[in-house]
Amino acid sequence: MESPEQIRERILAGFPGAEVTVAANPSPSDQRSLVVGAANGREIARFLRDDEVLKLDYCSNVTGVDWPEKEIIEAVRVELPDPSGGPPKIVEKKVKRVQPGCLEAVYHLYSMARGIGPVILRMRTANRGDRVTLPSLTPIWRSCEFQEREVFDLFGIVFEGHPDLRRILMWDELKDHPMRKDYVAPDDFEWEPTPHDAVLARAARHFQDPTPAEAPRSGAKEGAP
Amino acid sequence: MTITDEERDELRRHGILLTSLEELYNWGQSHSVWPLNFGLACCAIEMMAASMARFDIARFGSEVFRPSPRQADLLIVSGTVTKKMAPQVVRLWNQMPEPKYCIAMGACAISGGPFKQGYNVLKGIDRYIPVDVYIPGCPPRPEALLNGLIALQGKIGEQKLTGPDAPRHLRADTVCDYPVPEFGEHDLEPPKNPGVWQPPAPVRANKA
């Protein structure tokens, strides 16, 4: 099978100016994936399906990833000019950089005709708040329908062009997307039969302490390892 | 003439059968507990095994799994109750006629089990409907289900026909309709039925 870099070259030959990058994978499997810009996503997916060499006719799995906003501290070397005229000093400065968050849809593609795969296709939304739209790939691979609904349900990615985008696992009235990193589960841990620290602390919040003297002690218990 | 239970048992040993209306009533009821034909997860597989020839739930008069809640006496909550399924379980319970009993089978039905900390699983069916017998296990073996059924039969056998300890259907002051939770924006509304379930007092580990 072609390497992701070769596939990228051929995509760029067909779609000049398209955003395609190969995402590295530092794990031992070294399974690199293609990160495709949302603007040309569907055309590139159609190209991958219809291409005579790859013929990726089977989408086995669609899943989502939540990338929250991340603060990255980088060490940057800065040259400080010496006021007395000597050689400039090189100082390492720590620079904080905020990497914006996004939601990501991941497609695992195989070829039944050629017996190859997987080719991993990823698309990213602009942010995690108001711009969470991606082109649906259900018109390309029909098997994406339910799985894109699941990604919509649990991550909140809106797939444009999906024939029937509804929640599939949770109920329609729910406002949350439970698989997002910032999801706050409903506080219904009133009681734990096998209590352990964090859950016990959540359960204890449901009870008022009978005496004020007990309050700091239960507070200290929450912080205890 | 009044006789005690001991005297009655003594007479039975000599071949003289005497009974009371209460005993007869409870005997008849406890030996024809018809479960609802209703399974939720892997515990239901054990429930099916219990109804087959090897374990043979028919020995206890409970082989008649009814496909309609209108004809069932026993709701075996056999498996994980997801929050999406919980209103339907409560609705089935409401549709069953009194007298009715509930067995929570397995860790999930009791407390949410291994899925307790998930976002989608109810932390015990006893938050919405009164449970008579809890069967721990993941899943419980068919023998455990049969043991739970025997425990339920014992409970039915000790019912009083009159007085404050009488079961729900023999009292005028109890409501046999349980509110069905609705799907809310973040959780089921209400998250529990306080008339049925109140959390026990918290364990205070370092109170010494």
GROMACS .gro file of C-alpha atoms in nm:
model
  433
    1MET     CA    1   0.000   0.000   0.000
    2GLU     CA    2   0.107   0.353  -0.066
    3SER     CA    3   0.242   0.547   0.228
    4PRO     CA    4   0.038   0.841   0.360
    5GLU     CA    5   0.296   1.074   0.209
    6GLN     CA    6   0.245   0.923  -0.139
    7ILE     CA    7  -0.133   0.946  -0.100
    8ARG     CA    8  -0.093   1.307   0.004
    9GLU     CA    9   0.112   1.381  -0.308
   10ARG     CA   10  -0.154   1.232  -0.531
   11ILE     CA   11  -0.433   1.418  -0.354
   12LEU     CA   12  -0.245   1.744  -0.396
   13ALA     CA   13  -0.197   1.666  -0.765
   14GLY     CA   14  -0.572   1.634  -0.805
   15PHE     CA   15  -0.669   1.917  -0.568
   16PRO     CA   16  -0.403   2.186  -0.585
   17GLY     CA   17  -0.423   2.413  -0.285
   18ALA     CA   18  -0.607   2.162  -0.067
   19GLU     CA   19  -0.508   2.138   0.296
   20VAL     CA   20  -0.363   1.791   0.348
   21THR     CA   21  -0.107   1.709   0.613
   22VAL     CA   22   0.028   1.381   0.737
   23ALA     CA   23  -0.011   1.353   1.114
   24ALA     CA   24   0.276   1.171   1.279
   25ASN     CA   25   0.213   0.891   1.524
   26PRO     CA   26   0.490   0.851   1.781
   27SER     CA   27   0.361   0.515   1.902
   28PRO     CA   28   0.533   0.189   1.796
   29SER     CA   29   0.261   0.121   1.538
   30ASP     CA   30   0.361   0.441   1.352
   31GLN     CA   31   0.018   0.452   1.194
   32ARG     CA   32   0.020   0.791   1.027
   33SER     CA   33  -0.300   0.957   0.919
   34LEU     CA   34  -0.413   1.219   0.671
   35VAL     CA   35  -0.552   1.540   0.816
   36VAL     CA   36  -0.773   1.694   0.554
   37GLY     CA   37  -0.915   2.043   0.552
   38ALA     CA   38  -1.292   2.055   0.594
   39ALA     CA   39  -1.336   2.269   0.281
   40ASN     CA   40  -1.236   1.993   0.036
   41GLY     CA   41  -1.311   1.702   0.268
   42ARG     CA   42  -1.587   1.544   0.070
   43GLU     CA   43  -1.417   1.578  -0.270
   44ILE     CA   44  -1.099   1.423  -0.134
   45ALA     CA   45  -1.302   1.139   0.022
   46ARG     CA   46  -1.470   1.078  -0.314
   47PHE     CA   47  -1.129   1.074  -0.483
   48LEU     CA   48  -1.001   0.817  -0.234
   49ARG     CA   49  -1.305   0.597  -0.291
   50ASP     CA   50  -1.296   0.613  -0.671
   51ASP     CA   51  -0.918   0.610  -0.722
   52GLU     CA   52  -0.812   0.304  -0.920
   53VAL     CA   53  -0.502   0.234  -0.711
   54LEU     CA   54  -0.652   0.274  -0.365
   55LYS     CA   55  -1.025   0.208  -0.421
   56LEU     CA   56  -1.110   0.265  -0.055
   57ASP     CA   57  -1.464   0.138  -0.084
   58TYR     CA   58  -1.525   0.052   0.282
   59CYS     CA   59  -1.544   0.287   0.579
   60SER     CA   60  -1.522   0.060   0.879
   61ASN     CA   61  -1.529   0.309   1.161
   62VAL     CA   62  -1.601   0.673   1.236
   63THR     CA   63  -1.509   0.821   1.568
   64GLY     CA   64  -1.447   1.156   1.727
   65VAL     CA   65  -1.171   1.320   1.925
   66ASP     CA   66  -1.199   1.623   2.146
   67TRP     CA   67  -0.889   1.841   2.157
   68PRO     CA   68  -0.938   2.099   2.429
   69GLU     CA   69  -0.751   2.426   2.433
   70LYS     CA   70  -0.399   2.358   2.548
   71GLU     CA   71  -0.137   2.586   2.695
   72ILE     CA   72   0.206   2.498   2.566
   73ILE     CA   73   0.522   2.631   2.728
   74GLU     CA   74   0.809   2.645   2.484
   75ALA     CA   75   1.169   2.731   2.549
   76VAL     CA   76   1.290   2.991   2.298
   77ARG     CA   77   1.650   3.106   2.268
   78VAL     CA   78   1.675   3.484   2.266
   79GLU     CA   79   1.993   3.683   2.196
   80LEU     CA   80   2.042   3.965   2.443
   81PRO     CA   81   2.280   4.233   2.316
   82ASP     CA   82   2.555   4.312   2.563
   83PRO     CA   83   2.542   4.686   2.647
   84SER     CA   84   2.919   4.691   2.699
   85GLY     CA   85   2.976   4.579   2.342
   86GLY     CA   86   3.071   4.215   2.400
   87PRO     CA   87   2.920   3.917   2.223
   88PRO     CA   88   2.540   3.891   2.273
   89LYS     CA   89   2.425   3.661   2.548
   90ILE     CA   90   2.198   3.374   2.454
   91VAL     CA   91   1.918   3.334   2.708
   92GLU     CA   92   1.648   3.069   2.711
   93LYS     CA   93   1.309   3.224   2.756
   94LYS     CA   94   0.992   3.034   2.829
   95VAL     CA   95   0.709   3.140   2.601
   96LYS     CA   96   0.349   3.044   2.664
   97ARG     CA   97   0.142   2.964   2.362
   98VAL     CA   98  -0.224   2.869   2.357
   99GLN     CA   99  -0.304   2.600   2.107
  100PRO     CA  100  -0.669   2.643   2.010
  101GLY     CA  101  -0.900   2.350   2.069
  102CYS     CA  102  -1.100   2.169   1.806
  103LEU     CA  103  -1.316   1.867   1.749
  104GLU     CA  104  -1.198   1.598   1.514
  105ALA     CA  105  -1.373   1.326   1.317
  106VAL     CA  106  -1.165   1.018   1.231
  107TYR     CA  107  -1.254   0.781   0.947
  108HIS     CA  108  -1.093   0.439   0.908
  109LEU     CA  109  -1.098   0.340   0.542
  110TYR     CA  110  -1.028   0.001   0.388
  111SER     CA  111  -1.043  -0.137   0.038
  112MET     CA  112  -1.238  -0.455  -0.020
  113ALA     CA  113  -1.144  -0.457  -0.388
  114ARG     CA  114  -0.769  -0.419  -0.332
  115GLY     CA  115  -0.748  -0.580   0.012
  116ILE     CA  116  -0.559  -0.289   0.163
  117GLY     CA  117  -0.602  -0.058   0.456
  118PRO     CA  118  -0.646   0.114   0.681
  119VAL     CA  119  -0.609   0.466   0.555
  120ILE     CA  120  -0.702   0.704   0.832
  121LEU     CA  121  -0.870   1.026   0.734
  122ARG     CA  122  -0.919   1.303   0.986
  123MET     CA  123  -1.105   1.632   0.964
  124ARG     CA  124  -1.100   1.911   1.221
  125THR     CA  125  -1.355   2.175   1.309
  126ALA     CA  126  -1.256   2.540   1.339
  127ASN     CA  127  -1.317   2.547   1.715
  128ARG     CA  128  -1.512   2.373   1.992
  129GLY     CA  129  -1.784   2.634   2.036
  130ASP     CA  130  -1.986   2.780   1.753
  131ARG     CA  131  -1.802   2.651   1.445
  132VAL     CA  132  -1.832   2.276   1.476
  133THR     CA  133  -1.948   2.191   1.123
  134LEU     CA  134  -1.779   1.931   0.906
  135PRO     CA  135  -1.891   1.792   0.571
  136SER     CA  136  -2.068   1.461   0.613
  137LEU     CA  137  -1.910   1.166   0.434
  138THR     CA  138  -2.234   0.966   0.437
  139PRO     CA  139  -2.291   1.049   0.068
  140ILE     CA  140  -1.956   0.880  -0.002
  141TRP     CA  141  -1.976   0.581   0.231
  142ARG     CA  142  -2.326   0.489   0.342
  143SER     CA  143  -2.186   0.305   0.644
  144CYS     CA  144  -2.096   0.640   0.801
  145GLU     CA  145  -2.459   0.728   0.865
  146PHE     CA  146  -2.511   0.584   1.212
  147GLN     CA  147  -2.155   0.646   1.321
  148GLU     CA  148  -2.169   1.012   1.225
  149ARG     CA  149  -2.490   1.035   1.424
  150GLU     CA  150  -2.304   0.886   1.717
  151VAL     CA  151  -2.022   1.140   1.681
  152PHE     CA  152  -2.283   1.414   1.662
  153ASP     CA  153  -2.449   1.277   1.975
  154LEU     CA  154  -2.142   1.234   2.191
  155PHE     CA  155  -1.909   1.507   2.059
  156GLY     CA  156  -2.142   1.762   1.903
  157ILE     CA  157  -1.987   1.777   1.556
  158VAL     CA  158  -2.253   1.889   1.309
  159PHE     CA  159  -2.222   1.698   0.982
  160GLU     CA  160  -2.341   1.907   0.693
  161GLY     CA  161  -2.515   1.703   0.425
  162HIS     CA  162  -2.604   1.414   0.656
  163PRO     CA  163  -2.945   1.275   0.556
  164ASP     CA  164  -3.077   1.225   0.910
  165LEU     CA  165  -2.867   1.394   1.175
  166ARG     CA  166  -3.031   1.311   1.508
  167ARG     CA  167  -2.903   1.181   1.838
  168ILE     CA  168  -2.869   0.805   1.829
  169LEU     CA  169  -2.769   0.693   2.181
  170MET     CA  170  -2.880   0.967   2.419
  171TRP     CA  171  -3.229   1.115   2.429
  172ASP     CA  172  -3.322   1.404   2.202
  173GLU     CA  173  -3.386   1.649   2.487
  174LEU     CA  174  -3.028   1.626   2.616
  175LYS     CA  175  -2.824   1.943   2.571
  176ASP     CA  176  -2.482   1.800   2.660
  177HIS     CA  177  -2.228   1.605   2.459
  178PRO     CA  178  -2.100   1.347   2.706
  179MET     CA  179  -1.771   1.252   2.543
  180ARG     CA  180  -1.635   1.606   2.542
  181LYS     CA  181  -1.354   1.666   2.787
  182ASP     CA  182  -1.537   1.948   2.962
  183TYR     CA  183  -1.858   1.751   3.012
  184VAL     CA  184  -1.992   1.773   3.365
  185ALA     CA  185  -2.191   1.465   3.459
  186PRO     CA  186  -2.508   1.514   3.664
  187ASP     CA  187  -2.432   1.502   4.033
  188ASP     CA  188  -2.628   1.193   4.130
  189PHE     CA  189  -2.365   1.022   4.342
  190GLU     CA  190  -2.577   1.040   4.654
  191TRP     CA  191  -2.447   0.713   4.775
  192GLU     CA  192  -2.155   0.484   4.703
  193PRO     CA  193  -2.149   0.129   4.832
  194THR     CA  194  -1.772   0.110   4.785
  195PRO     CA  195  -1.664   0.467   4.847
  196HIS     CA  196  -1.333   0.601   4.733
  197ASP     CA  197  -1.194   0.950   4.761
  198ALA     CA  198  -1.325   1.156   4.473
  199VAL     CA  199  -1.664   0.987   4.453
  200LEU     CA  200  -1.702   0.986   4.829
  201ALA     CA  201  -1.639   1.361   4.831
  202ARG     CA  202  -1.908   1.408   4.567
  203ALA     CA  203  -2.151   1.196   4.766
  204ALA     CA  204  -2.072   1.382   5.088
  205ARG     CA  205  -2.178   1.711   4.930
  206HIS     CA  206  -2.535   1.586   4.934
  207PHE     CA  207  -2.542   1.573   5.309
  208GLN     CA  208  -2.530   1.854   5.555
  209ASP     CA  209  -2.290   1.799   5.838
  210PRO     CA  210  -2.481   1.765   6.163
  211THR     CA  211  -2.226   1.967   6.361
  212PRO     CA  212  -2.016   2.259   6.235
  213ALA     CA  213  -1.708   2.104   6.396
  214GLU     CA  214  -1.727   1.820   6.148
  215ALA     CA  215  -1.727   2.042   5.843
  216PRO     CA  216  -1.352   2.118   5.823
  217ARG     CA  217  -1.272   1.755   5.886
  218SER     CA  218  -1.483   1.638   5.596
  219GLY     CA  219  -1.325   1.915   5.390
  220ALA     CA  220  -0.978   1.787   5.477
  221LYS     CA  221  -1.087   1.438   5.383
  222GLU     CA  222  -1.170   1.556   5.034
  223GLY     CA  223  -0.814   1.672   4.981
  224ALA     CA  224  -0.649   1.369   5.138
  225PRO     CA  225  -0.474   1.127   4.903
  226MET     CA  226  -6.086  -2.124   6.849
  227THR     CA  227  -5.736  -1.995   6.791
  228ILE     CA  228  -5.434  -2.213   6.747
  229THR     CA  229  -5.073  -2.113   6.717
  230ASP     CA  230  -4.850  -2.187   6.419
  231GLU     CA  231  -4.664  -2.451   6.622
  232GLU     CA  232  -4.984  -2.633   6.707
  233ARG     CA  233  -5.089  -2.621   6.346
  234ASP     CA  234  -4.757  -2.769   6.232
  235GLU     CA  235  -4.790  -3.037   6.498
  236LEU     CA  236  -5.139  -3.128   6.372
  237ARG     CA  237  -5.006  -3.142   6.016
  238ARG     CA  238  -4.750  -3.398   6.116
  239HIS     CA  239  -5.041  -3.613   6.232
  240GLY     CA  240  -5.225  -3.575   5.902
  241ILE     CA  241  -5.475  -3.309   6.008
  242LEU     CA  242  -5.475  -3.011   5.779
  243LEU     CA  243  -5.579  -2.680   5.927
  244THR     CA  244  -5.503  -2.346   5.773
  245SER     CA  245  -5.591  -1.980   5.795
  246LEU     CA  246  -5.718  -1.758   5.520
  247GLU     CA  247  -5.396  -1.559   5.539
  248GLU     CA  248  -5.181  -1.866   5.495
  249LEU     CA  249  -5.394  -1.999   5.211
  250TYR     CA  250  -5.393  -1.664   5.035
  251ASN     CA  251  -5.019  -1.620   5.065
  252TRP     CA  252  -4.951  -1.982   4.971
  253GLY     CA  253  -5.149  -1.948   4.651
  254GLN     CA  254  -4.986  -1.620   4.564
  255SER     CA  255  -4.629  -1.722   4.639
  256HIS     CA  256  -4.646  -2.036   4.428
  257SER     CA  257  -4.769  -1.872   4.111
  258VAL     CA  258  -4.542  -1.569   4.075
  259TRP     CA  259  -4.548  -1.501   3.704
  260PRO     CA  260  -4.254  -1.293   3.586
  261LEU     CA  261  -4.269  -1.042   3.306
  262ASN     CA  262  -4.098  -1.158   2.990
  263PHE     CA  263  -3.851  -0.874   2.999
  264GLY     CA  264  -3.473  -0.867   2.983
  265LEU     CA  265  -3.228  -0.581   2.967
  266ALA     CA  266  -2.875  -0.713   2.941
  267CYS     CA  267  -2.655  -1.014   3.010
  268CYS     CA  268  -2.842  -1.096   3.334
  269ALA     CA  269  -3.136  -1.177   3.107
  270ILE     CA  270  -2.930  -1.462   2.960
  271GLU     CA  271  -2.901  -1.612   3.308
  272MET     CA  272  -3.271  -1.553   3.359
  273MET     CA  273  -3.339  -1.748   3.038
  274ALA     CA  274  -3.110  -2.026   3.158
  275ALA     CA  275  -3.304  -2.037   3.485
  276SER     CA  276  -3.624  -2.089   3.291
  277MET     CA  277  -3.484  -2.380   3.087
  278ALA     CA  278  -3.476  -2.746   3.174
  279ARG     CA  279  -3.140  -2.754   3.353
  280PHE     CA  280  -3.240  -2.511   3.628
  281ASP     CA  281  -3.616  -2.532   3.573
  282ILE     CA  282  -3.785  -2.235   3.733
  283ALA     CA  283  -4.111  -2.431   3.689
  284ARG     CA  284  -4.029  -2.610   4.015
  285PHE     CA  285  -4.122  -2.285   4.189
  286GLY     CA  286  -4.431  -2.206   3.983
  287SER     CA  287  -4.270  -1.918   3.797
  288GLU     CA  288  -4.223  -2.067   3.454
  289VAL     CA  289  -4.504  -1.865   3.298
  290PHE     CA  290  -4.314  -1.567   3.160
  291ARG     CA  291  -4.589  -1.331   3.054
  292PRO     CA  292  -4.537  -1.120   2.744
  293SER     CA  293  -4.776  -0.854   2.878
  294PRO     CA  294  -4.729  -0.654   3.197
  295ARG     CA  295  -5.105  -0.678   3.255
  296GLN     CA  296  -5.067  -1.050   3.334
  297ALA     CA  297  -4.740  -1.040   3.527
  298ASP     CA  298  -4.678  -1.041   3.901
  299LEU     CA  299  -4.302  -1.004   3.907
  300LEU     CA  300  -4.068  -0.762   3.734
  301ILE     CA  301  -3.717  -0.906   3.715
  302VAL     CA  302  -3.497  -0.609   3.630
  303SER     CA  303  -3.229  -0.822   3.470
  304GLY     CA  304  -2.947  -0.598   3.362
  305THR     CA  305  -2.820  -0.248   3.307
  306VAL     CA  306  -3.088   0.018   3.320
  307THR     CA  307  -2.973   0.302   3.100
  308LYS     CA  308  -3.119   0.643   3.161
  309LYS     CA  309  -3.287   0.620   2.822
  310MET     CA  310  -3.455   0.293   2.924
  311ALA     CA  311  -3.551   0.390   3.279
  312PRO     CA  312  -3.884   0.565   3.193
  313GLN     CA  313  -3.993   0.257   3.000
  314VAL     CA  314  -3.908   0.029   3.295
  315VAL     CA  315  -4.112   0.249   3.531
  316ARG     CA  316  -4.396   0.255   3.278
  317LEU     CA  317  -4.395  -0.126   3.260
  318TRP     CA  318  -4.402  -0.138   3.638
  319ASN     CA  319  -4.700   0.098   3.644
  320GLN     CA  320  -4.881  -0.119   3.392
  321MET     CA  321  -4.850  -0.429   3.608
  322PRO     CA  322  -5.152  -0.492   3.829
  323GLU     CA  323  -5.117  -0.525   4.205
  324PRO     CA  324  -5.006  -0.741   4.377
  325LYS     CA  325  -4.668  -0.700   4.208
  326TYR     CA  326  -4.311  -0.754   4.314
  327CYS     CA  327  -3.973  -0.647   4.184
  328ILE     CA  328  -3.640  -0.827   4.183
  329ALA     CA  329  -3.326  -0.626   4.103
  330MET     CA  330  -3.102  -0.884   3.941
  331GLY     CA  331  -2.730  -0.816   3.917
  332ALA     CA  332  -2.495  -0.535   4.006
  333CYS     CA  333  -2.624  -0.296   3.738
  334ALA     CA  334  -2.987  -0.311   3.841
  335ILE     CA  335  -2.888  -0.269   4.206
  336SER     CA  336  -2.649   0.025   4.177
  337GLY     CA  337  -2.534   0.079   3.819
  338GLY     CA  338  -2.258  -0.175   3.877
  339PRO     CA  339  -1.947  -0.137   3.664
  340PHE     CA  340  -2.118   0.143   3.470
  341LYS     CA  341  -2.203   0.346   3.779
  342GLN     CA  342  -1.966   0.628   3.693
  343GLY     CA  343  -2.086   0.654   3.335
  344TYR     CA  344  -2.306   0.932   3.208
  345ASN     CA  345  -2.579   0.710   3.071
  346VAL     CA  346  -2.660   0.447   3.335
  347LEU     CA  347  -2.913   0.476   3.614
  348LYS     CA  348  -2.750   0.419   3.953
  349GLY     CA  349  -2.997   0.154   4.062
  350ILE     CA  350  -3.356   0.089   3.962
  351ASP     CA  351  -3.459   0.134   4.327
  352ARG     CA  352  -3.440   0.507   4.268
  353TYR     CA  353  -3.774   0.483   4.090
  354ILE     CA  354  -3.954   0.164   4.188
  355PRO     CA  355  -3.965  -0.031   4.516
  356VAL     CA  356  -3.743  -0.340   4.501
  357ASP     CA  357  -3.833  -0.645   4.708
  358VAL     CA  358  -3.530  -0.867   4.654
  359TYR     CA  359  -3.177  -0.772   4.547
  360ILE     CA  360  -2.966  -1.044   4.385
  361PRO     CA  361  -2.598  -0.949   4.373
  362GLY     CA  362  -2.369  -1.087   4.106
  363CYS     CA  363  -2.233  -0.991   3.769
  364PRO     CA  364  -2.432  -1.170   3.641
  365PRO     CA  365  -2.583  -1.384   3.918
  366ARG     CA  366  -2.595  -1.753   3.841
  367PRO     CA  367  -2.935  -1.910   3.774
  368GLU     CA  368  -2.920  -2.071   4.119
  369ALA     CA  369  -2.886  -1.723   4.267
  370LEU     CA  370  -3.196  -1.612   4.079
  371LEU     CA  371  -3.384  -1.915   4.208
  372ASN     CA  372  -3.262  -1.836   4.560
  373GLY     CA  373  -3.390  -1.482   4.517
  374LEU     CA  374  -3.722  -1.619   4.402
  375ILE     CA  375  -3.739  -1.842   4.711
  376ALA     CA  376  -3.662  -1.538   4.925
  377LEU     CA  377  -3.945  -1.353   4.754
  378GLN     CA  378  -4.179  -1.645   4.816
  379GLY     CA  379  -4.081  -1.634   5.184
  380LYS     CA  380  -4.156  -1.263   5.187
  381ILE     CA  381  -4.497  -1.318   5.028
  382GLY     CA  382  -4.566  -1.596   5.277
  383GLU     CA  383  -4.523  -1.358   5.568
  384GLN     CA  384  -4.762  -1.096   5.434
  385LYS     CA  385  -5.037  -0.980   5.665
  386LEU     CA  386  -5.380  -0.939   5.515
  387THR     CA  387  -5.478  -0.653   5.744
  388GLY     CA  388  -5.313  -0.379   5.942
  389PRO     CA  389  -5.035  -0.136   5.869
  390ASP     CA  390  -4.795  -0.409   5.754
  391ALA     CA  391  -5.027  -0.529   5.478
  392PRO     CA  392  -4.893  -0.512   5.122
  393ARG     CA  393  -4.976  -0.214   4.900
  394HIS     CA  394  -5.274  -0.367   4.725
  395LEU     CA  395  -5.457  -0.443   5.052
  396ARG     CA  396  -5.426  -0.092   5.189
  397ALA     CA  397  -5.632   0.210   5.095
  398ASP     CA  398  -5.373   0.471   5.182
  399THR     CA  399  -5.105   0.378   4.929
  400VAL     CA  400  -5.072   0.501   4.574
  401CYS     CA  401  -4.971   0.228   4.333
  402ASP     CA  402  -4.880   0.469   4.054
  403TYR     CA  403  -4.515   0.567   4.036
  404PRO     CA  404  -4.413   0.885   3.853
  405VAL     CA  405  -4.239   0.815   3.524
  406PRO     CA  406  -3.921   1.022   3.490
  407GLU     CA  407  -3.889   1.248   3.191
  408PHE     CA  408  -3.589   1.317   2.973
  409GLY     CA  409  -3.433   1.640   3.093
  410GLU     CA  410  -3.168   1.864   2.946
  411HIS     CA  411  -2.891   1.711   3.156
  412ASP     CA  412  -3.041   1.416   3.342
  413LEU     CA  413  -3.369   1.241   3.408
  414GLU     CA  414  -3.627   1.464   3.572
  415PRO     CA  415  -3.664   1.393   3.860
  416PRO     CA  416  -3.336   1.203   3.915
  417LYS     CA  417  -3.501   0.988   4.182
  418ASN     CA  418  -3.834   0.925   4.348
  419PRO     CA  419  -3.785   1.042   4.706
  420GLY     CA  420  -4.091   0.848   4.819
  421VAL     CA  421  -3.923   0.525   4.716
  422TRP     CA  422  -3.555   0.585   4.771
  423GLN     CA  423  -3.353   0.799   5.007
  424PRO     CA  424  -2.975   0.771   5.015
  425PRO     CA  425  -2.839   0.610   5.329
  426ALA     CA  426  -2.622   0.816   5.562
  427PRO     CA  427  -2.270   0.865   5.427
  428VAL     CA  428  -1.985   0.656   5.556
  429ARG     CA  429  -1.748   0.871   5.756
  430ALA     CA  430  -1.424   0.681   5.733
  431ASN     CA  431  -1.197   0.891   5.955
  432LYS     CA  432  -1.440   0.988   6.226
  433ALA     CA  433  -1.241   0.808   6.497
   0.00000   0.00000   0.00000
